[in-house]
Coordinates of C-alpha atoms in Angstrom, one line a residue:
M414 CA -8.0 6.3 -31.4
K415 CA -11.1 6.6 -33.5
K416 CA -11.3 9.3 -36.2
I417 CA -13.9 12.0 -35.5
K418 CA -16.0 12.7 -38.4
R419 CA -16.6 16.3 -39.3
V420 CA -19.8 17.6 -40.8
A421 CA -20.0 20.3 -43.3
V422 CA -23.5 21.6 -43.4
F423 CA -24.5 23.5 -46.5
V424 CA -27.8 25.4 -46.3
M425 CA -29.1 26.2 -49.7
L426 CA -31.5 29.1 -49.7
A427 CA -33.8 29.9 -52.5
L428 CA -36.4 32.5 -52.4
V429 CA -39.5 30.9 -53.7
A430 CA -42.5 32.9 -52.5
G431 CA -40.3 34.1 -49.6
M432 CA -40.0 30.6 -48.0
T433 CA -37.0 28.2 -47.4
I434 CA -37.2 25.1 -49.5
A435 CA -37.6 22.0 -47.3
S436 CA -39.0 19.7 -49.9
C437 CA -39.7 19.7 -53.6
N438 CA -42.6 18.6 -55.8
K439 CA -41.8 16.4 -58.8
D440 CA -44.6 15.0 -60.8
D441 CA -46.9 15.8 -57.7
N442 CA -44.6 13.6 -55.5
I443 CA -43.2 15.4 -52.4
I444 CA -39.6 14.5 -51.7
L445 CA -38.4 15.5 -48.2
D446 CA -34.8 16.5 -47.5
K447 CA -32.7 14.4 -45.0
P448 CA -32.1 15.9 -41.7
T449 CA -28.7 17.4 -40.9
I450 CA -26.6 17.6 -37.7
M451 CA -24.2 20.4 -36.6
L452 CA -22.3 19.7 -33.3
D453 CA -21.8 22.6 -30.8
S454 CA -18.1 21.6 -30.8
E455 CA -16.2 22.3 -34.0
S456 CA -13.7 19.5 -33.3
G457 CA -16.3 17.0 -32.1
V458 CA -14.4 16.6 -28.9
Y459 CA -15.9 17.4 -25.5
E460 CA -14.1 17.6 -22.1
V461 CA -15.5 17.2 -18.7
R462 CA -14.1 16.4 -15.3
A463 CA -15.2 13.2 -13.6
G464 CA -18.2 13.7 -11.4
N465 CA -19.5 16.7 -13.4
S466 CA -22.4 17.0 -15.8
L467 CA -21.9 17.7 -19.5
T468 CA -24.6 18.9 -21.9
I469 CA -24.3 18.4 -25.7
S470 CA -26.8 20.4 -27.8
P471 CA -26.4 19.9 -31.5
R472 CA -28.2 22.1 -34.1
Y473 CA -30.5 20.1 -36.4
G474 CA -31.7 20.9 -39.9
N475 CA -34.8 19.5 -41.6
A476 CA -35.8 17.9 -38.3
E477 CA -39.5 18.6 -38.2
G478 CA -41.2 15.7 -36.4
A479 CA -37.8 14.0 -35.8
T480 CA -36.9 11.3 -33.4
Y481 CA -33.6 11.2 -31.6
S482 CA -31.3 8.5 -30.3
W483 CA -28.0 8.8 -28.3
Q484 CA -25.8 5.7 -28.1
L485 CA -22.8 4.9 -25.9
D486 CA -21.0 1.6 -26.5
G487 CA -24.0 0.4 -28.5
E488 CA -26.4 1.2 -25.7
T489 CA -29.2 3.8 -26.1
I490 CA -28.8 6.3 -23.3
A491 CA -31.2 9.1 -24.3
E492 CA -33.9 9.9 -26.9
T493 CA -33.9 13.7 -26.7
P494 CA -32.4 16.4 -29.0
A495 CA -29.8 17.4 -26.3
L496 CA -27.9 15.1 -24.0
T497 CA -27.2 15.9 -20.4
R498 CA -25.2 13.3 -18.5
V499 CA -23.0 13.0 -15.4
W500 CA -19.6 11.3 -16.3
D501 CA -18.2 9.6 -13.2
I502 CA -15.4 7.5 -14.7
E503 CA -12.3 8.9 -16.2
G504 CA -11.4 7.9 -19.8
T505 CA -12.2 8.3 -23.4
F506 CA -15.8 7.5 -24.6
Y507 CA -17.5 7.7 -28.0
L508 CA -21.0 8.8 -28.5
T509 CA -23.3 8.7 -31.6
V510 CA -26.4 10.8 -32.1
T511 CA -28.9 9.8 -34.7
V512 CA -31.8 12.0 -36.0
T513 CA -34.6 10.3 -38.1
T514 CA -37.4 11.9 -40.0
D515 CA -39.6 10.8 -42.9
G516 CA -37.0 12.1 -45.2
G517 CA -34.2 9.8 -43.8
S518 CA -31.7 9.8 -40.9
A519 CA -28.3 11.3 -40.2
S520 CA -25.7 10.3 -37.5
E521 CA -22.8 12.0 -36.1
E522 CA -20.1 10.6 -33.8
M523 CA -18.2 12.6 -31.1
R524 CA -15.6 11.9 -28.4
V525 CA -16.0 12.7 -24.7
E526 CA -12.8 13.0 -22.6
V527 CA -13.5 12.5 -19.0
L528 CA -10.6 14.2 -17.2
P529 CA -9.7 13.6 -13.5
S530 CA -12.0 15.3 -11.1
G531 CA -10.9 18.8 -10.2
K532 CA -12.8 18.7 -6.9
P533 CA -10.6 18.4 -3.8
V534 CA -10.3 15.0 -2.1
I535 CA -9.3 14.8 1.5
S536 CA -7.3 11.9 3.1
L537 CA -6.7 11.8 6.8
P538 CA -4.2 9.5 8.7
L539 CA -7.0 7.9 10.8
A540 CA -7.9 4.2 11.2
G541 CA -11.5 5.1 11.7
D542 CA -13.7 8.0 12.6
R543 CA -12.8 8.2 16.3
V544 CA -9.7 9.3 18.1
T545 CA -8.9 9.2 21.8
V546 CA -6.4 11.7 23.2
K547 CA -5.2 12.7 26.6
R548 CA -6.3 16.0 28.2
N549 CA -3.9 18.9 27.8
T550 CA -2.0 16.9 25.1
P551 CA -1.5 18.3 21.6
F552 CA -2.9 16.0 18.8
M553 CA -1.7 17.1 15.4
I554 CA -3.3 15.9 12.2
T555 CA -2.2 16.7 8.6
A556 CA -4.6 16.3 5.7
E557 CA -3.6 15.2 2.2
I558 CA -5.8 17.2 -0.3
T559 CA -5.8 16.9 -4.1
N560 CA -6.4 19.7 -6.6
S561 CA -5.1 22.4 -4.3
E562 CA -3.8 24.2 -7.5
V563 CA -7.4 24.8 -8.8
E564 CA -8.6 28.3 -8.4
G565 CA -10.3 29.2 -5.2
F566 CA -8.7 26.5 -3.0
S567 CA -9.1 26.8 0.7
V568 CA -9.2 24.6 3.8
E569 CA -11.1 25.1 7.0
W570 CA -11.2 23.2 10.3
K571 CA -14.1 23.3 12.6
V572 CA -14.6 21.9 16.1
D573 CA -18.2 21.6 17.2
G574 CA -19.1 23.9 14.4
R575 CA -16.7 26.6 15.3
S576 CA -14.0 27.6 12.8
V577 CA -10.5 27.0 14.5
A578 CA -7.9 26.8 11.7
T579 CA -7.0 27.0 8.0
G580 CA -4.3 25.1 6.2
L581 CA -3.4 21.4 5.9
T582 CA -2.4 20.8 9.4
Y583 CA -4.4 21.4 12.6
T584 CA -3.4 20.8 16.2
F585 CA -6.1 20.0 18.6
E586 CA -5.7 20.4 22.4
S587 CA -8.3 20.5 25.1
R588 CA -8.2 21.2 28.9
E589 CA -11.7 19.7 29.3
K590 CA -12.7 16.1 29.0
G591 CA -15.6 15.0 26.6
E592 CA -16.3 14.4 22.9
F593 CA -15.6 16.9 20.2
S594 CA -16.8 16.8 16.6
V595 CA -14.1 17.8 14.2
E596 CA -14.7 18.7 10.5
V597 CA -12.3 19.6 7.8
E598 CA -13.6 21.1 4.5
A599 CA -11.7 21.8 1.3
K600 CA -13.1 23.9 -1.5
N601 CA -12.0 25.0 -4.9
A602 CA -13.8 26.3 -8.0
D603 CA -14.7 22.8 -9.1
G604 CA -16.4 21.7 -5.8
S605 CA -15.7 20.7 -2.2
D606 CA -15.0 17.7 0.1
V607 CA -15.6 17.3 3.9
R608 CA -14.2 14.7 6.4
R609 CA -15.6 14.4 9.9
F610 CA -14.4 12.5 13.0
T611 CA -14.8 12.6 16.7
I612 CA -12.1 13.3 19.3
T613 CA -12.7 11.9 22.8
V614 CA -10.6 13.6 25.5
V615 CA -9.8 11.6 28.6
D616 CA -7.7 12.1 31.7
E617 CA -5.6 9.0 31.0
L618 CA -5.3 7.0 27.8
P619 CA -6.7 3.5 28.1
V620 CA -4.0 0.7 28.3
T621 CA -4.5 -2.0 25.7
V622 CA -2.6 -5.3 25.4
E623 CA -2.8 -8.0 22.7
F624 CA -0.7 -10.8 21.3
P625 CA -0.4 -10.3 17.5
S626 CA -0.4 -12.9 14.9
L627 CA 3.0 -13.7 13.4
T628 CA 2.0 -12.6 9.9
F629 CA -0.7 -10.4 8.4
F630 CA -2.6 -13.3 6.8
T631 CA -2.1 -15.8 9.6
K632 CA -4.8 -14.8 12.1
S633 CA -4.1 -17.4 14.8
T634 CA -2.0 -16.1 17.7
E635 CA -0.9 -19.5 19.0
R636 CA 2.8 -20.2 19.3
Y637 CA 4.6 -23.4 18.8
T638 CA 8.0 -24.7 20.1
F639 CA 10.0 -27.9 20.8
P640 CA 10.4 -29.2 24.3
G641 CA 13.1 -27.3 26.1
R642 CA 13.2 -24.4 23.6
P643 CA 12.2 -21.1 25.0
V644 CA 9.5 -18.9 23.4
S645 CA 9.8 -15.1 23.8
L646 CA 6.4 -13.5 24.2
V647 CA 6.3 -9.8 23.4
P648 CA 2.8 -8.4 23.4
V649 CA 1.7 -5.1 21.8
I650 CA 0.9 -2.6 24.5
G651 CA -0.9 0.6 23.9
G652 CA -0.9 3.5 26.5
E653 CA 1.2 4.0 29.6
A654 CA 1.9 0.6 31.1
T655 CA 3.6 0.5 34.4
T656 CA 3.0 -3.0 35.9
F657 CA 3.1 -6.5 34.4
L658 CA 1.8 -9.6 35.8
W659 CA 2.3 -12.9 34.0
T660 CA 0.7 -16.3 34.7
V661 CA 1.0 -19.7 33.1
N662 CA -2.2 -21.9 33.4
G663 CA -3.2 -19.5 36.2
V664 CA 0.1 -19.8 38.2
L665 CA 1.9 -16.4 38.8
Q666 CA 5.3 -16.2 37.3
D667 CA 8.4 -14.5 38.5
C668 CA 8.4 -11.8 35.8
D669 CA 7.5 -8.1 35.9
T670 CA 8.6 -7.0 32.5
P671 CA 6.8 -6.5 29.1
M672 CA 8.6 -9.6 27.7
F673 CA 8.1 -13.1 29.2
T674 CA 10.3 -16.1 28.1
F675 CA 8.3 -19.3 28.5
S676 CA 9.9 -22.8 28.3
S677 CA 8.8 -26.3 29.1
D678 CA 10.3 -29.7 28.7
T679 CA 6.8 -31.4 28.8
P680 CA 4.7 -31.4 25.6
G681 CA 1.3 -29.9 25.9
R682 CA -0.7 -26.7 25.6
Y683 CA -0.2 -23.9 28.0
N684 CA -2.2 -20.7 28.6
V685 CA 0.1 -17.7 29.2
A686 CA -1.7 -14.5 30.3
L687 CA -0.5 -10.9 30.9
T688 CA -2.3 -8.4 33.0
V689 CA -1.1 -4.7 32.6
N690 CA -1.7 -2.0 35.3
G691 CA -3.9 -4.4 37.2
G692 CA -6.7 -4.3 34.6
S693 CA -6.1 -5.0 30.9
T694 CA -5.5 -8.6 30.2
A695 CA -4.6 -10.7 27.1
S696 CA -3.6 -14.3 26.7
V697 CA -1.9 -16.6 24.2
T698 CA -1.7 -20.4 23.9
V699 CA 1.8 -21.9 23.6
E700 CA 1.9 -25.5 22.4
V701 CA 5.0 -27.5 23.2
V702 CA 4.8 -30.1 20.4
D703 CA 5.4 -33.8 21.0
A704 CA 8.2 -34.0 18.5
T705 CA 11.9 -33.5 18.1
E706 CA 13.6 -30.8 16.0
A707 CA 15.2 -33.5 13.8
S708 CA 11.8 -35.2 13.2
R709 CA 10.3 -32.1 11.6
Q710 CA 13.2 -31.6 9.1
R711 CA 11.8 -31.7 5.5
P712 CA 13.8 -33.6 2.8
G713 CA 13.8 -32.4 -0.8
S714 CA 16.1 -30.6 -3.3
S715 CA 14.0 -28.5 -5.7
P716 CA 15.3 -24.9 -6.2
T717 CA 11.8 -23.7 -6.9
V718 CA 10.8 -20.8 -4.6
R719 CA 7.3 -20.6 -3.1
V720 CA 5.8 -17.3 -2.0
L721 CA 3.7 -17.9 1.2
E722 CA 2.8 -14.3 1.9
Y723 CA 3.4 -11.0 0.1
V724 CA 2.6 -8.0 2.2
P725 CA 4.5 -5.0 0.9
A726 CA 4.2 -1.6 2.4
P727 CA 2.9 1.0 0.0
G728 CA 5.4 2.0 -2.7
Q729 CA 5.9 3.3 -6.2
F730 CA 6.3 -0.3 -7.7
I731 CA 3.1 -1.6 -5.9
G732 CA 0.5 -2.0 -8.5
D733 CA 2.7 -0.5 -11.2
T734 CA 1.8 -1.9 -14.6
S735 CA 4.2 0.3 -16.5
T736 CA 7.6 -0.5 -14.9
G737 CA 6.7 -2.5 -11.8
G738 CA 5.7 -5.6 -13.7
M739 CA 2.2 -6.0 -12.3
T740 CA -0.8 -6.8 -14.5
G741 CA -3.5 -4.9 -12.6
M742 CA -5.2 -8.1 -11.8
E743 CA -3.5 -8.6 -8.4
M744 CA -6.7 -8.0 -6.4
T745 CA -6.4 -10.9 -3.9
H746 CA -3.5 -12.1 -1.7
E747 CA -3.5 -15.4 -3.6
A748 CA -3.1 -13.5 -7.0
A749 CA -0.4 -11.3 -5.5
C750 CA 1.6 -14.4 -4.3
K751 CA 1.2 -16.1 -7.7
W752 CA 2.4 -13.0 -9.4
A753 CA 5.5 -12.7 -7.1
E754 CA 6.3 -16.4 -7.6
G755 CA 6.3 -15.9 -11.4
R756 CA 8.6 -12.8 -11.0
L757 CA 11.1 -14.7 -8.9
K758 CA 11.1 -17.7 -11.3
N759 CA 12.1 -15.3 -14.1
G760 CA 14.8 -13.6 -12.0
A761 CA 12.8 -10.3 -11.9
Y762 CA 12.6 -8.1 -8.9
V763 CA 9.7 -8.0 -6.4
S764 CA 9.5 -4.8 -4.4
L765 CA 8.6 -4.7 -0.7
G766 CA 7.7 -1.1 -0.6
G767 CA 8.5 1.2 2.4
F768 CA 9.4 0.2 5.9
G769 CA 8.0 -3.2 7.1
G770 CA 7.0 -4.5 3.7
Y771 CA 7.8 -8.2 3.6
I772 CA 7.7 -11.4 1.6
I773 CA 7.8 -14.9 3.1
L774 CA 9.5 -17.6 1.0
S775 CA 10.1 -21.3 1.3
L776 CA 11.6 -24.2 -0.7
D777 CA 10.2 -27.8 -0.9
H778 CA 12.8 -28.7 1.8
S779 CA 14.6 -27.5 4.9
I780 CA 17.7 -25.4 4.5
V781 CA 20.4 -26.9 6.7
C782 CA 22.6 -24.9 9.0
G783 CA 26.3 -25.7 8.1
E784 CA 29.3 -25.4 10.3
T785 CA 31.1 -22.9 8.1
G786 CA 30.2 -20.6 5.2
Y787 CA 26.8 -19.3 4.1
D788 CA 23.7 -21.5 4.2
F789 CA 21.5 -19.5 1.7
S790 CA 21.5 -16.4 -0.3
V791 CA 18.9 -13.7 -1.1
T792 CA 19.3 -11.9 -4.3
G793 CA 18.6 -8.1 -4.5
N794 CA 19.4 -5.3 -7.0
A795 CA 21.8 -3.2 -4.9
F796 CA 24.7 -1.5 -6.7
F797 CA 27.6 0.9 -6.2
R798 CA 27.8 4.1 -8.3
E799 CA 29.6 3.4 -11.5
G800 CA 33.4 3.3 -11.2
T801 CA 33.3 3.5 -7.4
D802 CA 32.9 1.2 -4.4
T803 CA 30.6 3.6 -2.6
G804 CA 27.3 5.5 -3.1
G805 CA 24.8 3.9 -5.4
S806 CA 21.8 2.1 -3.9
S807 CA 21.6 -0.3 -1.0
E808 CA 18.1 -0.7 0.4
P809 CA 18.5 -3.2 3.3
G810 CA 16.1 -5.9 4.1
I811 CA 16.3 -7.7 7.4
I812 CA 16.1 -11.5 7.4
Y813 CA 13.9 -13.5 9.7
V814 CA 13.8 -17.4 9.8
M815 CA 11.4 -19.9 11.1
Q816 CA 11.1 -23.7 11.5
D817 CA 7.9 -25.5 10.8
V818 CA 7.6 -26.7 14.3
N819 CA 3.9 -27.8 14.2
G820 CA 4.4 -29.4 10.7
N821 CA 1.5 -27.8 9.0
G822 CA 3.5 -26.2 6.2
L823 CA 2.5 -22.6 7.3
P824 CA 4.7 -19.8 8.7
D825 CA 2.8 -19.7 12.0
D826 CA 5.5 -20.9 14.4
E827 CA 8.3 -18.6 15.7
W828 CA 10.4 -16.0 13.9
F829 CA 14.0 -15.5 14.7
E830 CA 15.9 -12.4 13.4
L831 CA 19.3 -12.9 11.8
R832 CA 21.9 -10.6 13.3
G833 CA 23.5 -7.9 11.1
S834 CA 26.2 -5.3 11.5
D835 CA 23.7 -2.8 13.0
T836 CA 21.7 -5.1 15.3
D837 CA 23.4 -3.7 18.4
S838 CA 23.6 -0.1 17.2
P839 CA 22.0 2.5 19.6
D840 CA 20.2 3.9 16.5
T841 CA 18.4 0.6 15.8
R842 CA 14.8 0.4 16.9
R843 CA 13.7 -3.2 17.6
D844 CA 10.1 -2.4 18.5
Y845 CA 9.2 -0.1 15.5
A846 CA 5.7 0.0 13.9
V847 CA 4.3 2.0 11.0
T848 CA 0.6 2.3 10.2
Y849 CA -0.3 3.0 6.5
Y850 CA -3.6 4.6 5.5
R851 CA -5.3 4.0 2.2
P852 CA -5.8 7.3 0.2
A853 CA -9.2 8.6 -0.3
G854 CA -8.7 9.1 -4.1
P855 CA -6.3 8.3 -6.9
G856 CA -3.0 10.0 -7.4
M857 CA -2.6 10.7 -3.7
N858 CA 0.4 10.2 -1.3
V859 CA 0.0 7.4 1.2
Q860 CA 0.2 8.7 4.7
W861 CA 1.7 7.0 7.6
T862 CA 2.2 7.3 11.4
D863 CA 4.5 5.4 13.7
N864 CA 4.6 4.3 17.3
Y865 CA 7.2 7.1 18.1
G866 CA 4.8 10.0 17.3
A867 CA 6.2 10.7 13.8
S868 CA 4.3 10.9 10.6
G869 CA 5.0 11.2 6.9
S870 CA 4.0 9.9 3.5
I871 CA 5.0 7.6 0.6
D872 CA 5.1 10.1 -2.1
Y873 CA 3.1 9.8 -5.3
L874 CA 5.5 10.0 -8.3
S875 CA 3.1 10.4 -11.3
E876 CA 5.9 11.0 -13.8
Y877 CA 7.5 7.7 -13.2
H878 CA 4.7 5.4 -11.7
P879 CA 1.3 6.7 -12.8
Q880 CA -0.9 3.8 -11.4
P881 CA -3.8 5.3 -9.4
C882 CA -2.7 4.1 -6.0
Y883 CA 0.5 2.9 -4.3
Y884 CA -1.5 1.0 -1.5
P885 CA -1.6 -2.7 -2.1
S886 CA -4.9 -3.6 -3.7
W887 CA -5.0 -7.0 -2.0
I888 CA -4.8 -5.5 1.5
P889 CA -8.5 -5.6 2.4
V890 CA -8.5 -2.9 5.2
T891 CA -8.2 0.8 5.0
S892 CA -5.1 0.8 7.2
Y893 CA -2.6 -1.7 8.3
T894 CA 0.4 -1.8 10.7
L895 CA 3.8 -3.4 9.9
R896 CA 6.2 -4.1 12.8
G897 CA 9.8 -5.0 12.8
T898 CA 13.4 -3.9 13.5
C899 CA 14.2 -0.5 11.9
L900 CA 17.7 0.6 11.0
K901 CA 18.9 4.2 10.8
A902 CA 18.7 5.1 7.2
R903 CA 21.9 6.0 5.3
T904 CA 20.2 8.0 2.6
V905 CA 22.1 11.2 1.6
R906 CA 22.2 13.7 -1.2
D907 CA 25.4 15.0 -2.6
P908 CA 25.4 18.7 -2.2
L909 CA 27.5 19.2 -5.3
T910 CA 25.8 16.9 -7.9
G911 CA 22.4 16.7 -6.3
L912 CA 22.4 12.9 -6.7
W913 CA 20.8 10.7 -4.0
D914 CA 22.7 7.7 -2.5
N915 CA 21.6 4.9 -0.2
N916 CA 24.9 4.0 1.3
P917 CA 25.6 0.4 2.2
F918 CA 25.5 -1.3 5.6
G919 CA 28.3 -3.5 6.9
W920 CA 26.7 -7.0 6.6
G921 CA 23.7 -9.2 7.3
Y922 CA 21.0 -7.5 5.1
A923 CA 19.4 -8.4 1.7
D924 CA 19.6 -6.0 -1.2
N925 CA 22.8 -4.4 0.3
M926 CA 26.4 -4.0 -1.0
G927 CA 28.0 -5.2 2.2
C928 CA 31.0 -7.5 2.8
D929 CA 28.8 -10.6 2.5
L930 CA 27.9 -10.0 -1.1
I931 CA 28.6 -13.2 -3.0
S932 CA 29.2 -11.7 -6.5
S933 CA 31.2 -8.8 -7.5
S934 CA 29.8 -5.2 -7.5
S935 CA 28.1 -3.6 -10.4
S936 CA 26.4 -0.4 -11.3
D937 CA 23.6 -1.8 -13.4
G938 CA 21.3 -2.9 -10.7
G939 CA 21.4 -6.5 -11.7
G940 CA 20.9 -9.4 -9.4
R941 CA 23.4 -9.5 -6.6
P942 CA 23.2 -12.4 -4.1
V943 CA 24.0 -11.8 -0.4
G944 CA 25.0 -14.8 1.8
F945 CA 23.4 -15.5 5.2
R946 CA 24.2 -17.9 8.1
I947 CA 21.4 -19.5 10.1
S948 CA 23.8 -19.6 13.1
N949 CA 23.2 -15.8 13.3
A950 CA 19.6 -16.3 14.5
V951 CA 18.7 -14.6 17.8
Y952 CA 15.9 -14.4 20.3
P953 CA 14.2 -11.0 20.7
D954 CA 16.5 -10.3 23.6
G955 CA 19.5 -10.8 21.4
K956 CA 20.6 -14.1 22.7
P957 CA 21.6 -16.7 20.1
V958 CA 19.3 -19.6 19.2
R959 CA 20.7 -22.9 17.9
L960 CA 18.7 -24.1 14.8
L961 CA 19.5 -27.2 12.9
Y962 CA 17.7 -26.0 9.9
I963 CA 15.1 -23.5 8.7
D964 CA 11.8 -23.8 6.6
F965 CA 10.7 -20.2 6.1
I966 CA 12.5 -17.0 5.3
K967 CA 11.0 -13.6 5.7
I968 CA 12.7 -10.5 4.1
Q969 CA 11.5 -7.1 5.4
T970 CA 12.4 -3.6 4.4
A971 CA 14.4 -2.3 7.3
V972 CA 14.5 1.5 6.9
N973 CA 11.8 4.2 6.8
A974 CA 13.3 6.8 4.4
K975 CA 12.9 8.4 1.1
A976 CA 15.3 9.9 -1.3
G977 CA 13.8 13.0 -2.9
W978 CA 12.5 12.4 -6.5
I979 CA 13.8 8.8 -6.3
G980 CA 11.1 8.0 -3.8
E981 CA 10.8 5.7 -0.8
V982 CA 13.7 3.3 0.1
S983 CA 12.4 -0.2 -0.5
T984 CA 14.0 -3.6 -0.5
E985 CA 13.9 -5.6 -3.7
V986 CA 14.0 -9.3 -3.9
L987 CA 15.0 -11.4 -7.0
G988 CA 15.5 -14.8 -5.6
L989 CA 16.4 -17.3 -2.9
T990 CA 19.0 -20.0 -3.1
D991 CA 19.9 -22.9 -0.9
L992 CA 23.8 -22.9 -0.8
R993 CA 23.8 -26.3 1.0
K994 CA 22.4 -28.1 -2.1

């Protein structure tokens, strides 16, 4: 930190004909005194909140006919005796003011501390500025608002200009159809913020149907399979769907359920379409490749792990440059994958964030399915509490596997989940989806909603992870949805000690202290590999699928939970090993 110079201004007064001496006459030559500067802050330090204006008004001596120059980072920003400026960016800045007269010049340096804005900032869990709801159905929305501790804080909700509620949560319900303009305003002594959106009320919610891409960054929805191998088509349906009509190349199929299993022994491209409720329609192309499973197997032996996609959910380690290992330069997906590869190469953890966060890994070769034993391992940092074989932290990640059926080297073929101890549990949700919303400002919780009507947040833990935002910087949209199988969390708090535990699951999950742990237990959170069998792969309906090998592995956080001050439960990955090499 630079040192702030202090100025001691001595004003020498002499009564000569009742006037203050500003110059002297020596041998008929007039000598002018140099100008002086006295700051209006004794310390030379000024504080202002981001977004606000600050005026600095020094007092000057011997400044008749003077010129002034204010400089910030070597750039002249004003030429006036006083400086008034709006400071938008948080941080520490150094200013220099220089006053110049015929008698010389004087300069003084000062420091400006731009503090976080004290104005409230509102975040809403909305994917846009329009919401459609059903008539006579409550729609509850909760706002996240910063700086609620500042004096004079208040919140007001308005519908069509009419005040309807105060507080962070508002529940809208209407018996009438139509469009309603909703506004929420937050105020405090430092300012205000407003968010507006429109609610459309209808008799029945529109039914939507689509076939999603298999990964976030793979935009194609095409599916690939080998001759004779079934493809399970499970579209994403919104609204109340009651009837399902499937066709293949225009031919009606004997299926009236939301999932359709397509299979053909003949190579070719097939158009599979679904019509829901007699209206909404979506289609997908399924290509049965002209190749055998054995012909697509890739040779090789390198242990180097490639990261093909890294799409974490928001979390305390995402973007963290203090303890999370990030550099702050991971602004694109390519940069994020490169960073993750480097971490895995060095045996460091890569966090997947909250539920649904995932990473897709591959080697330079196919991993073969053996007859006995484990085929590969995924290393996590699970541990038991010291001196015990219970408690501690297990943050399970579900494993999905894929073959490179189309041979293009990309994970755009067909995912198969590996069975685990809780696959058939009645508490396991196989169709779970969570949508995360980018916060409106720094230091805010990340809100989420799920497809079961629940909502919550990934909490901002400033004491431990002070990066501005926990939402991945390389996700280019303001909200995104992650889908997968969700296990019932085993997160508990000891009522006596107050400690939080993420208790282990039986087997079949990464970052978990189950019976398939390859190395011995430990309490230090070091790398612990878990073994997996390719023979545990299943179709979406739970039936086993026979795979000779796999090419891509996806690890995905499998619970939606948080453990108090510890934060969200998030799977961590430290490595992948082919146990058949």
